[in-house]
């Protein structure tokens, strides 16, 4: 679990991530990964979003205290 | 009553555009609000279909248009582009009223999208779907509070049983057509209560279906059952269509006198129409299956599981959908490539889709395998032929992505929706929609092509040849005992006419080109005749190897054609076709672009002739090279007489 700090960049991908609900302060939870560790599955705003590792690396987060 | 009276002056028409994300439940809302009168129409100037439907509500005729899903007001795929340009078009070309469909289960981002749409300055009615799903996922929504916070007309609709659809229809018909103000920004917290911490049904299903080991196994099982369904369930329906084609053909033979007109009707028209119709069951079943997988929420899981693997080959996880469909028929596969957000990914997927061995190749494989190989080897070879197509697709995709289609910001960023039971009506509608599109475009192309091949194979008609066989016929015993002999003579006559036809002249001219692959002139004619549609090859070979009519069939390859293929001598007196040549022919069919309808679909989807021409050229070159390589290497290894 973590809280979104920022989305890096200002290209189509960054705008796509923002449209998907990745905004500063939003809590995201890592649910799991596909075979071989990519892509990753997250939960945010109550829905499930699949992101490639490279896409997820654009999003910096602050870990939530006490969460695994 | 849904009666539509177009010239009734007291009725005013309102065009309502359904806007929302993919998976927000737009199609279900459309069906519940308007009943069953959907009809697919193309967006002007594009090949993207939209669904339109009309319903009368009091004095207002509602014309409801279902737009492709959007995630924001920035287009990321061709579908989204079309939806956005419709939204931005002026009121007389576009919509009078927007019905924004919001998924209650992910309200915060839906509200952001709503906010952007408000900026367009159009009147808006909100349809809130999946309130029950939000509840189950642990995010219950307070609809009244949300309505106040949003400050727009808002109706909750249950996409499954249609509760609330009546209210939504009334709201759409009666709401004022003044533009919605773009203020009143609800905050994330509005109407959403905190998450209750229990695991939902989707969480539990995902624990199995996305498991690193179990997940891929289930996916493989789903794929296998798809093939099974498409091949076995479609079989009897295809047989009926072939029977019906045979009946119509013999009825024409009985009622139209011999000659060019009869031959045109039977060999050109009836067989041409039949050659297209016979694919309808497979297309309908495949699309129904794909729709079930899609609507249940599993498709996104398959994409998730396969993304990394397919990315290695320069494709995307989302390429999985079109490539899988292409095993039945490349045309729905090429259409399905619209879901790919990156244009280069999409083009690469379109260009390699026809390499997947489609159902029309199967009859060719079956006839040749049965004629030249024992059953045990035939099964293995059949598998290898499918594999050949897959390997070729992977290599071509890799090469393309490293050369002409290099780079590109391929994105996944995809929602995995909550699992739900697909609605029968949605599935049936999708199947009907696909069949209709196929019959309209592909049908006409196949039909024209068949008629052209028929004409090339029929003319010029030599009277001398006819005279010669008439004399032979006269020499046969009269009555039933001569019937068999006369049938043989008829078959030989049609073969003789074909040998003298323009098609055969073409075949003999082109034969040196195919000689390195071991094809004799008959096989060359068969290959040439199959360029418009590969299902033409079995009937053509049947005529060429003097059999009269041979029906293309997957389960009962005509043993006489196999026999004739094995025994018809070549110029040196030895059989013209042997196992090695058969392998070369099959590899050629596996890789060659012999389907005018596919090329037409590529033209439609890419809006240029460049990609169909490229696809045709590279596939033909690849097919020829591989066929030659198989024949020449096989000869060197001593598998066939030199």
XYZ file of C-alpha atoms in Angstrom:
710
model
C 0.000 0.000 0.000
C 1.156 3.511 -0.683
C -0.011 7.003 -1.440
C 0.728 8.511 -4.833
C 3.272 11.328 -4.579
C 3.658 12.289 -8.232
C 3.471 11.123 -11.837
C 6.675 11.862 -13.744
C 6.588 13.416 -17.192
C 3.960 15.157 -19.299
C 3.529 12.814 -22.258
C 0.615 10.657 -23.426
C 1.485 7.976 -20.875
C 1.507 10.421 -17.967
C -1.852 11.809 -19.078
C -3.212 8.290 -19.432
C -2.104 7.445 -15.906
C -3.768 10.584 -14.581
C -6.962 9.735 -16.485
C -6.832 6.329 -14.813
C -7.029 8.028 -11.419
C -3.385 8.180 -10.355
C -3.406 11.516 -8.576
C -1.301 12.715 -5.659
C -2.721 11.496 -2.377
C -4.621 8.530 -3.803
C -4.026 5.269 -1.995
C -2.823 2.439 -4.241
C -2.521 -1.179 -3.282
C -0.389 -3.742 -5.150
C -2.539 -6.830 -5.689
C -0.127 -9.020 -7.605
C 1.821 -9.607 -10.788
C 1.492 -11.623 -13.988
C 3.843 -14.592 -14.551
C 7.495 -13.399 -14.662
C 6.630 -10.326 -12.622
C 5.223 -8.060 -15.330
C 2.677 -6.447 -15.688
C 1.534 -5.537 -12.173
C -1.977 -5.322 -10.806
C -3.034 -2.482 -8.523
C -6.167 -1.437 -6.731
C -7.060 2.233 -6.493
C -10.354 4.062 -6.100
C -11.906 0.622 -5.705
C -11.038 -0.701 -9.154
C -8.243 -2.834 -10.537
C -5.662 -1.344 -12.863
C -2.991 -3.317 -14.719
C 0.232 -1.429 -15.395
C 3.464 -2.554 -16.967
C 6.477 -2.205 -14.708
C 7.764 0.615 -16.914
C 4.434 2.408 -16.537
C 4.308 1.912 -12.781
C 7.856 3.246 -12.465
C 6.530 6.647 -13.550
C 4.533 6.898 -10.350
C 6.374 7.747 -7.159
C 4.626 6.760 -3.944
C 4.924 7.262 -0.221
C 4.484 3.940 1.578
C 1.599 3.869 4.022
C 2.839 3.385 7.581
C 2.158 -0.005 9.044
C 0.989 -1.626 5.797
C 2.757 -4.750 4.532
C -44.806 0.864 -28.054
C -41.652 1.437 -29.981
C -43.436 2.353 -33.169
C -41.577 4.980 -35.094
C -43.534 7.315 -37.304
C -40.985 9.408 -39.111
C -43.362 11.866 -40.717
C -45.459 12.504 -37.617
C -45.085 16.284 -37.161
C -46.005 16.286 -33.475
C -42.971 14.152 -32.650
C -39.663 15.862 -31.997
C -36.429 13.940 -32.286
C -33.664 14.072 -29.722
C -30.259 12.579 -30.426
C -28.695 11.234 -27.259
C -25.042 10.141 -27.200
C -24.070 7.514 -24.632
C -20.645 8.468 -23.317
C -18.471 6.659 -20.813
C -15.517 4.405 -20.246
C -15.227 0.991 -21.808
C -16.885 -1.465 -19.368
C -19.081 1.226 -17.835
C -22.181 -0.606 -19.060
C -23.185 1.653 -21.971
C -24.430 -1.170 -24.155
C -26.647 -2.593 -21.416
C -28.070 0.865 -20.742
C -28.809 1.268 -24.455
C -30.588 -2.063 -24.608
C -32.714 -1.399 -21.551
C -33.608 2.127 -22.497
C -34.550 1.495 -26.121
C -35.595 -2.133 -26.287
C -34.367 -4.366 -29.061
C -34.320 -2.087 -32.069
C -30.564 -1.643 -32.329
C -28.971 -1.270 -35.690
C -25.296 -0.918 -36.439
C -24.281 2.094 -38.532
C -20.880 3.398 -39.500
C -19.607 6.728 -38.317
C -19.440 9.009 -41.334
C -16.092 8.697 -43.075
C -14.843 5.835 -40.921
C -15.257 2.126 -40.696
C -15.927 2.251 -36.980
C -19.397 0.981 -36.316
C -21.641 2.489 -33.741
C -24.892 1.167 -32.451
C -27.933 3.317 -32.833
C -31.385 2.722 -31.565
C -34.628 4.646 -31.386
C -37.449 4.712 -28.898
C -40.560 6.800 -28.547
C -41.218 8.390 -25.196
C -44.337 10.569 -25.157
C -43.956 13.194 -27.877
C -40.229 12.704 -28.126
C -38.427 10.251 -30.374
C -35.141 9.407 -28.685
C -32.352 8.455 -31.081
C -29.690 6.925 -28.844
C -26.145 6.479 -30.157
C -23.673 4.237 -28.343
C -20.184 5.733 -28.652
C -16.969 3.706 -28.212
C -15.591 3.917 -24.669
C -13.322 6.793 -23.711
C -11.029 7.244 -20.705
C -10.549 10.995 -21.005
C -10.973 13.703 -23.608
C -7.655 12.668 -25.111
C -7.852 9.866 -27.676
C -5.547 6.922 -27.103
C -6.957 4.568 -29.754
C -8.847 4.740 -33.009
C -12.139 3.922 -31.274
C -11.651 6.762 -28.821
C -10.778 9.169 -31.612
C -14.100 8.466 -33.290
C -16.076 8.897 -30.072
C -14.372 12.185 -29.278
C -14.837 13.687 -32.724
C -18.540 12.831 -32.490
C -18.736 14.495 -29.068
C -17.047 17.613 -30.361
C -19.080 17.899 -33.558
C -21.722 20.620 -33.668
C -25.170 19.963 -32.277
C -26.865 19.335 -35.641
C -24.260 16.748 -36.694
C -23.732 15.351 -33.227
C -25.877 14.887 -30.153
C -28.542 17.144 -28.584
C -27.979 15.575 -25.229
C -25.229 13.531 -23.615
C -26.035 10.583 -21.416
C -22.863 10.056 -19.407
C -22.682 6.492 -18.120
C -20.740 6.256 -14.863
C -19.609 3.077 -13.154
C -20.430 3.418 -9.458
C -17.659 0.982 -8.570
C -14.932 3.481 -9.457
C -16.633 6.748 -8.831
C -13.650 9.033 -8.185
C -12.191 8.649 -11.667
C -15.648 8.588 -13.226
C -16.396 11.949 -11.656
C -13.198 13.340 -13.098
C -14.270 12.178 -16.566
C -17.722 13.692 -15.972
C -16.053 16.951 -15.062
C -14.116 16.961 -18.336
C -17.249 16.156 -20.327
C -19.072 19.039 -18.633
C -16.433 21.295 -20.091
C -17.885 20.542 -23.544
C -20.900 22.668 -22.590
C -23.579 20.164 -23.560
C -26.728 19.205 -21.667
C -26.015 16.083 -19.615
C -27.996 13.329 -17.936
C -25.996 10.904 -15.799
C -26.761 7.169 -15.781
C -25.158 5.508 -12.783
C -24.495 1.804 -13.326
C -23.133 -1.042 -11.208
C -24.349 0.330 -7.879
C -24.690 -3.311 -6.801
C -21.124 -4.082 -7.887
C -19.822 -1.134 -5.863
C -21.692 -2.502 -2.877
C -20.179 -5.968 -3.361
C -16.689 -4.538 -3.862
C -16.991 -2.732 -0.574
C -17.654 0.816 -1.799
C -21.368 1.420 -1.289
C -22.678 4.537 -3.012
C -25.328 6.898 -1.633
C -27.175 7.762 -4.855
C -29.216 10.708 -3.490
C -26.210 12.339 -1.944
C -24.251 11.860 -5.146
C -27.061 13.404 -7.213
C -27.037 16.511 -5.019
C -23.257 16.737 -5.144
C -23.119 16.394 -8.933
C -25.936 18.850 -9.552
C -27.125 17.067 -12.716
C -30.089 14.795 -13.428
C -28.830 11.392 -12.278
C -30.587 8.026 -12.566
C -29.290 4.710 -11.257
C -29.756 1.899 -13.790
C -29.160 -1.770 -13.210
C -27.541 -3.068 -16.400
C -28.510 -6.646 -15.676
C -32.250 -6.510 -14.944
C -32.987 -3.038 -16.306
C -34.260 -1.489 -13.074
C -34.256 2.276 -13.501
C -34.202 2.201 -17.332
C -37.771 3.509 -17.467
C -36.841 6.505 -15.270
C -33.765 7.177 -17.367
C -35.821 7.164 -20.574
C -38.288 9.662 -19.110
C -35.439 11.837 -17.897
C -33.756 11.783 -21.328
C -37.004 12.714 -23.061
C -38.031 15.474 -20.663
C -34.827 17.076 -19.416
C -34.128 20.624 -20.531
C -31.680 20.958 -23.406
C -29.776 23.747 -21.735
C -26.049 23.170 -21.389
C -24.980 21.778 -18.060
C -23.005 24.278 -16.046
C -19.448 23.175 -15.574
C -19.196 24.103 -11.899
C -20.371 21.929 -9.011
C -17.295 19.800 -8.603
C -17.980 16.910 -6.300
C -14.993 15.787 -4.336
C -13.773 12.229 -4.187
C -15.500 11.698 -0.914
C -18.963 12.540 -2.234
C -21.324 9.655 -2.078
C -18.591 7.115 -1.468
C -18.344 5.498 1.896
C -15.207 3.810 3.146
C -14.110 0.413 1.902
C -15.310 -2.495 3.919
C -12.368 -4.831 4.173
C -13.769 -8.173 3.019
C -12.584 -9.810 -0.187
C -15.043 -9.579 -3.047
C -16.006 -12.334 -5.466
C -13.658 -10.823 -8.062
C -10.756 -10.922 -5.592
C -11.412 -14.583 -4.940
C -11.677 -15.426 -8.645
C -8.535 -13.488 -9.456
C -6.625 -15.403 -6.797
C -7.127 -18.460 -9.045
C -7.346 -17.019 -12.563
C -4.315 -14.756 -12.176
C -2.282 -17.271 -10.182
C 1.222 -17.479 -11.723
C 0.833 -21.189 -12.491
C -2.896 -21.955 -12.439
C -3.710 -18.785 -14.409
C -1.860 -19.747 -17.609
C -3.225 -23.307 -17.413
C -6.802 -22.016 -17.246
C -6.080 -19.651 -20.119
C -4.811 -22.526 -22.264
C -7.966 -24.499 -21.428
C -10.181 -21.563 -22.407
C -8.359 -21.212 -25.732
C -8.622 -24.929 -26.452
C -12.337 -24.922 -25.751
C -12.705 -21.982 -28.111
C -11.130 -23.943 -30.974
C -13.160 -26.954 -30.069
C -16.344 -24.923 -30.119
C -15.574 -23.158 -33.374
C -14.641 -26.349 -35.187
C -17.029 -28.916 -33.793
C -20.181 -26.965 -33.065
C -19.990 -25.090 -36.362
C -19.494 -28.313 -38.344
C -23.145 -29.431 -38.702
C -24.269 -25.896 -39.562
C -21.579 -25.654 -42.214
C -22.679 -29.021 -43.583
C -26.271 -27.732 -43.826
C -25.134 -24.704 -45.758
C -23.101 -26.898 -48.106
C -26.093 -29.205 -48.560
C -28.332 -26.254 -49.279
C -25.774 -25.006 -51.770
C -25.762 -28.437 -53.424
C -29.581 -28.469 -53.564
C -29.787 -25.026 -55.117
C -27.040 -26.030 -57.543
C -28.820 -29.179 -58.688
C -32.108 -27.290 -58.922
C -30.412 -24.799 -61.262
C -28.872 -27.660 -63.267
C -32.320 -29.221 -63.603
C -34.116 -26.046 -64.629
C -31.539 -24.161 -66.721
C -30.250 -25.652 -69.975
C -26.589 -26.677 -70.264
C -24.153 -23.990 -71.274
C -22.496 -20.817 -70.120
C -25.566 -19.514 -68.259
C -25.972 -22.699 -66.250
C -22.272 -22.911 -65.502
C -22.229 -19.253 -64.453
C -25.175 -19.754 -62.113
C -23.867 -22.956 -60.544
C -20.082 -22.674 -60.579
C -19.887 -18.918 -60.363
C -22.864 -17.590 -58.438
C -24.132 -20.433 -56.233
C -20.657 -21.651 -55.333
C -19.449 -18.100 -54.818
C -22.271 -17.248 -52.438
C -21.899 -20.632 -50.735
C -18.163 -20.085 -50.281
C -18.945 -16.989 -48.200
C -22.020 -18.283 -46.400
C -20.216 -21.380 -45.200
C -18.108 -19.262 -42.837
C -21.087 -17.645 -41.144
C -21.508 -20.300 -38.402
C -17.844 -20.124 -37.437
C -17.795 -16.343 -37.381
C -20.989 -16.181 -35.315
C -19.715 -18.770 -32.823
C -16.297 -17.241 -32.547
C -17.643 -13.760 -31.969
C -20.165 -15.105 -29.455
C -17.374 -16.871 -27.585
C -15.101 -13.839 -27.679
C -17.988 -11.648 -26.481
C -18.661 -13.972 -23.551
C -14.967 -13.906 -22.621
C -14.933 -10.132 -23.009
C -18.201 -9.370 -21.197
C -17.378 -11.673 -18.302
C -14.227 -9.665 -17.617
C -11.871 -12.547 -18.434
C -10.441 -11.060 -21.644
C -8.606 -8.361 -19.705
C -7.111 -11.120 -17.527
C -5.853 -12.993 -20.605
C -4.260 -9.789 -21.873
C -2.680 -9.290 -18.444
C -1.240 -12.818 -18.375
C 0.146 -12.645 -21.921
C 1.383 -9.076 -22.137
C 4.987 -9.825 -21.273
C 5.241 -12.784 -23.630
C 3.714 -10.957 -26.586
C 5.778 -7.851 -25.941
C 8.912 -9.908 -26.545
C 7.659 -10.403 -30.081
C 6.984 -6.737 -30.625
C 3.253 -7.075 -30.044
C 1.150 -6.214 -27.014
C -0.931 -8.246 -24.598
C -3.922 -6.758 -26.335
C -2.804 -8.361 -29.640
C -3.965 -11.606 -28.100
C -7.577 -10.883 -28.964
C -7.176 -10.321 -32.729
C -4.594 -13.083 -33.130
C -6.795 -15.669 -31.437
C -9.808 -14.690 -33.513
C -7.712 -15.102 -36.651
C -7.496 -18.851 -36.170
C -11.119 -18.989 -37.215
C -11.022 -16.163 -39.726
C -8.615 -13.252 -40.114
C -11.409 -10.760 -40.859
C -12.949 -10.505 -37.364
C -9.377 -10.636 -36.051
C -8.350 -7.623 -38.078
C -11.443 -5.734 -36.944
C -10.679 -6.639 -33.315
C -7.250 -5.006 -33.598
C -8.989 -1.660 -32.977
C -8.591 -2.197 -29.246
C -4.821 -1.657 -29.563
C -3.964 1.831 -28.421
C -0.609 2.095 -30.158
C -0.840 2.506 -33.925
C 2.369 0.550 -34.560
C 1.238 -2.337 -32.368
C -2.053 -2.276 -34.214
C -0.486 -2.315 -37.678
C 1.943 -5.098 -36.747
C -0.979 -7.142 -35.393
C -3.112 -6.566 -38.485
C -0.301 -7.493 -40.851
C 0.501 -10.804 -39.117
C -3.094 -11.837 -38.354
C -3.593 -13.547 -41.767
C -0.637 -15.857 -40.989
C -2.700 -17.644 -38.354
C -4.062 -20.760 -40.041
C -7.724 -19.902 -40.578
C -10.559 -22.366 -41.002
C -10.509 -22.021 -44.807
C -7.041 -23.571 -44.944
C -8.164 -26.683 -43.148
C -9.846 -28.414 -46.143
C -6.633 -28.089 -48.180
C -4.567 -29.558 -45.359
C -7.020 -32.374 -44.810
C -7.222 -33.413 -48.486
C -3.453 -33.468 -48.995
C -2.599 -35.035 -45.632
C -5.132 -37.817 -46.142
C -3.817 -38.503 -49.643
C -0.117 -38.699 -48.876
C 0.459 -39.444 -45.191
C -0.587 -42.144 -42.709
C -2.971 -40.838 -40.012
C -0.327 -40.826 -37.269
C 1.959 -38.535 -39.272
C -0.954 -36.454 -40.554
C -1.927 -35.278 -37.047
C 1.620 -34.190 -36.273
C 1.974 -32.439 -39.637
C -1.313 -30.607 -39.113
C -0.020 -29.309 -35.797
C 3.243 -28.276 -37.457
C 1.346 -26.356 -40.147
C -0.452 -24.329 -37.456
C 2.873 -23.823 -35.723
C 4.449 -22.671 -39.002
C 1.916 -19.834 -39.191
C 2.502 -18.806 -35.575
C 6.289 -18.847 -35.913
C 6.100 -16.855 -39.150
C 3.819 -14.296 -37.454
C 6.241 -13.888 -34.561
C 9.229 -13.443 -36.877
C 7.423 -10.984 -39.156
C 6.168 -8.964 -36.167
C 9.682 -8.816 -34.724
C 11.174 -7.708 -38.039
C 8.485 -5.064 -38.588
C 8.844 -3.622 -35.096
C 12.614 -3.340 -35.602
C 12.306 -1.701 -39.029
C 9.328 0.170 -40.512
C 7.253 0.072 -37.329
C 10.053 0.858 -34.908
C 9.449 2.655 -31.627
C 6.097 3.750 -30.392
C 4.819 4.367 -26.927
C 2.885 1.173 -26.438
C 0.737 1.368 -23.317
C -1.049 -1.205 -21.263
C -2.626 0.846 -18.404
C -5.821 -1.176 -18.558
C -8.662 -1.809 -16.169
C -9.356 -5.368 -15.052
C -13.124 -5.128 -14.656
C -15.204 -6.881 -12.033
C -16.341 -10.345 -13.182
C -19.958 -10.526 -14.255
C -22.335 -12.884 -15.998
C -22.574 -11.971 -19.703
C -26.050 -11.146 -20.962
C -27.408 -13.396 -23.689
C -28.770 -10.452 -25.637
C -25.420 -8.690 -25.709
C -23.748 -11.885 -26.961
C -26.384 -12.591 -29.607
C -26.302 -9.028 -30.786
C -22.507 -9.027 -31.146
C -22.657 -12.239 -33.191
C -25.381 -10.907 -35.468
C -23.506 -7.639 -35.884
C -20.333 -9.479 -36.977
C -22.172 -11.778 -39.381
C -23.934 -8.863 -40.993
C -20.677 -6.974 -41.493
C -19.041 -10.075 -42.934
C -21.841 -10.741 -45.382
C -21.888 -7.159 -46.552
C -18.223 -6.588 -47.277
C -16.473 -9.939 -47.497
C -19.407 -11.573 -49.241
C -19.388 -9.149 -52.113
C -15.626 -9.407 -52.603
C -15.609 -13.206 -52.532
C -18.566 -13.241 -54.897
C -16.905 -11.003 -57.477
C -13.639 -12.919 -57.214
C -15.380 -16.265 -57.654
C -17.145 -15.034 -60.749
C -13.845 -13.806 -62.223
C -12.158 -17.168 -61.580
C -15.181 -18.924 -63.021
C -14.970 -16.841 -66.218
C -11.226 -17.464 -66.588
C -11.788 -21.181 -66.118
C -14.805 -21.386 -68.418
C -13.714 -19.404 -71.478
C -12.808 -19.818 -74.275
C -15.151 -22.735 -74.915
C -13.849 -24.858 -77.745
C -16.544 -26.452 -79.924
C -14.037 -29.062 -81.185
C -13.509 -30.407 -77.680
C -17.251 -30.669 -77.171
C -17.673 -32.507 -80.525
C -14.979 -35.017 -79.607
C -16.647 -35.927 -76.298
C -20.093 -35.993 -77.935
C -18.796 -38.703 -80.279
C -17.442 -40.693 -77.302
C -20.779 -40.307 -75.517
C -22.619 -41.570 -78.573
C -20.470 -44.733 -78.455
C -21.522 -45.615 -74.894
C -24.315 -48.145 -74.310
C -27.741 -46.539 -73.914
C -29.682 -46.631 -70.630
C -28.491 -47.192 -67.082
C -25.471 -49.356 -67.932
C -23.870 -46.460 -69.832
C -24.463 -43.901 -67.080
C -21.200 -44.542 -65.307
C -19.228 -44.295 -68.553
C -21.008 -41.074 -69.465
C -20.250 -39.580 -66.065
C -16.556 -40.298 -66.588
C -16.747 -38.732 -70.050
C -18.506 -35.628 -68.642
C -15.776 -35.241 -66.054
C -13.071 -35.656 -68.684
C -14.804 -33.113 -70.886
C -14.932 -30.496 -68.165
C -11.271 -31.193 -67.442
C -10.465 -30.836 -71.152
C -12.303 -27.523 -71.307
C -10.472 -26.332 -68.219
C -7.150 -27.376 -69.777
C -7.930 -25.168 -72.749
C -9.143 -22.238 -70.641
C -7.465 -18.922 -69.965
C -6.901 -20.070 -66.408
C -4.897 -23.077 -67.628
C -2.956 -20.882 -70.053
C -2.159 -18.682 -67.101
C -1.185 -21.754 -65.089
C 1.180 -23.031 -67.799
C 2.704 -19.570 -68.160
C 3.212 -19.264 -64.424
C 4.301 -22.855 -63.877
C 8.061 -22.173 -64.294
C 7.681 -19.803 -61.334
C 6.399 -22.642 -59.164
C 8.579 -25.401 -60.655
C 11.277 -24.903 -57.990
C 8.625 -25.803 -55.393
C 7.742 -28.934 -57.351
C 4.249 -27.827 -58.451
C 3.007 -29.176 -61.783
C 0.845 -26.926 -63.961
C -2.396 -28.212 -62.406
C -1.231 -27.410 -58.901
C -0.121 -24.016 -60.192
C -3.612 -23.375 -61.560
C -5.096 -24.451 -58.228
C -2.808 -22.043 -56.396
C -3.620 -19.209 -58.812
C -7.361 -19.881 -58.632
C -7.134 -19.720 -54.849
C -5.778 -16.185 -54.725
C -9.208 -14.524 -54.454
C -10.351 -17.025 -51.822
C -8.413 -20.079 -50.745
C -11.517 -22.189 -50.402
C -11.642 -22.276 -54.204
C -8.632 -24.582 -54.430
C -10.242 -27.936 -53.639
C -13.026 -27.606 -56.255
C -10.479 -26.367 -58.824
C -8.067 -29.225 -58.207
C -10.997 -31.597 -58.403
C -11.868 -30.391 -61.893
C -8.240 -30.333 -62.998
C -7.505 -33.856 -61.905
C -10.594 -34.926 -63.910
C -13.148 -35.651 -61.313
C -15.953 -33.303 -62.011
C -17.299 -31.717 -58.879
C -15.415 -32.254 -55.674
C -16.845 -30.644 -52.578
C -14.474 -29.062 -50.116
C -15.010 -30.797 -46.809
C -13.058 -31.112 -43.615
C -14.249 -34.414 -42.219
C -14.749 -36.468 -45.343
C -12.077 -35.649 -47.883
C -13.176 -37.085 -51.171
C -11.101 -40.245 -51.545
C -11.250 -39.971 -55.330
C -9.424 -36.653 -55.282
C -6.711 -38.134 -53.077
C -6.417 -41.086 -55.455
C -6.202 -38.818 -58.504
C -3.608 -36.592 -56.831
C -1.442 -39.638 -56.122
C -1.705 -41.142 -59.597
C -2.017 -38.362 -62.201
C 1.263 -38.523 -64.108
C 3.607 -35.591 -64.648
C 5.559 -34.977 -67.876
C 8.104 -37.686 -66.980
C 5.408 -40.306 -66.470
C 5.910 -40.491 -62.706
C 3.131 -39.147 -60.435
C 3.109 -35.361 -60.626
C 2.407 -34.923 -56.923
C 4.146 -36.817 -54.129
C 4.427 -36.394 -50.378
C 7.192 -33.831 -50.675
C 5.261 -31.720 -53.190
C 2.185 -31.995 -50.978
C 4.200 -30.627 -48.057
C 5.418 -27.734 -50.185
C 1.851 -27.019 -51.321
C 0.519 -27.056 -47.749
C 3.299 -24.783 -46.513
C 2.472 -22.452 -49.385
C -1.172 -22.373 -48.348
C -0.260 -21.878 -44.683
C 1.703 -18.736 -45.444
C 0.181 -17.259 -48.571
C -2.267 -14.375 -48.611
C -5.059 -15.992 -50.578
C -8.098 -14.124 -49.464
C -9.366 -10.978 -51.154
C -11.805 -10.401 -48.278
C -8.946 -10.206 -45.763
C -7.109 -7.687 -47.917
C -10.320 -5.651 -48.201
C -10.656 -5.734 -44.393
C -7.064 -4.530 -43.992
C -7.767 -1.706 -46.434
C -10.844 -0.761 -44.429
C -9.081 -0.812 -41.069
C -5.903 0.991 -42.131
C -7.526 3.466 -44.530
C -4.805 2.929 -47.090
C -3.861 0.525 -49.835
C -0.304 0.416 -48.553
C -0.908 -2.218 -45.861
C -3.007 -4.659 -47.895
C -0.432 -4.446 -50.708
C 2.383 -4.971 -48.240
C 0.594 -7.909 -46.585
C -0.099 -9.540 -49.924
C 3.481 -9.096 -51.128
C 5.309 -10.280 -48.044
C 3.026 -13.270 -47.513
C 3.270 -14.398 -51.131
C 7.060 -14.017 -51.114
C 7.322 -15.843 -47.794
C 5.021 -18.644 -48.943
C 6.962 -19.132 -52.169
C 10.340 -19.130 -50.416
C 9.283 -21.630 -47.780
C 7.612 -23.916 -50.359
C 10.772 -23.866 -52.525
C 12.992 -24.447 -49.491
C 10.922 -27.452 -48.387
C 10.970 -29.010 -51.845
C 14.646 -28.389 -52.558
C 15.902 -29.454 -49.118
C 13.625 -32.488 -49.207
C 15.059 -33.485 -52.578
C 18.620 -33.082 -51.339
C 17.780 -35.327 -48.397
C 16.407 -37.889 -50.839
C 12.751 -37.764 -49.799
C 11.466 -37.702 -53.365
C 12.522 -38.821 -56.831
C 14.782 -36.166 -58.324
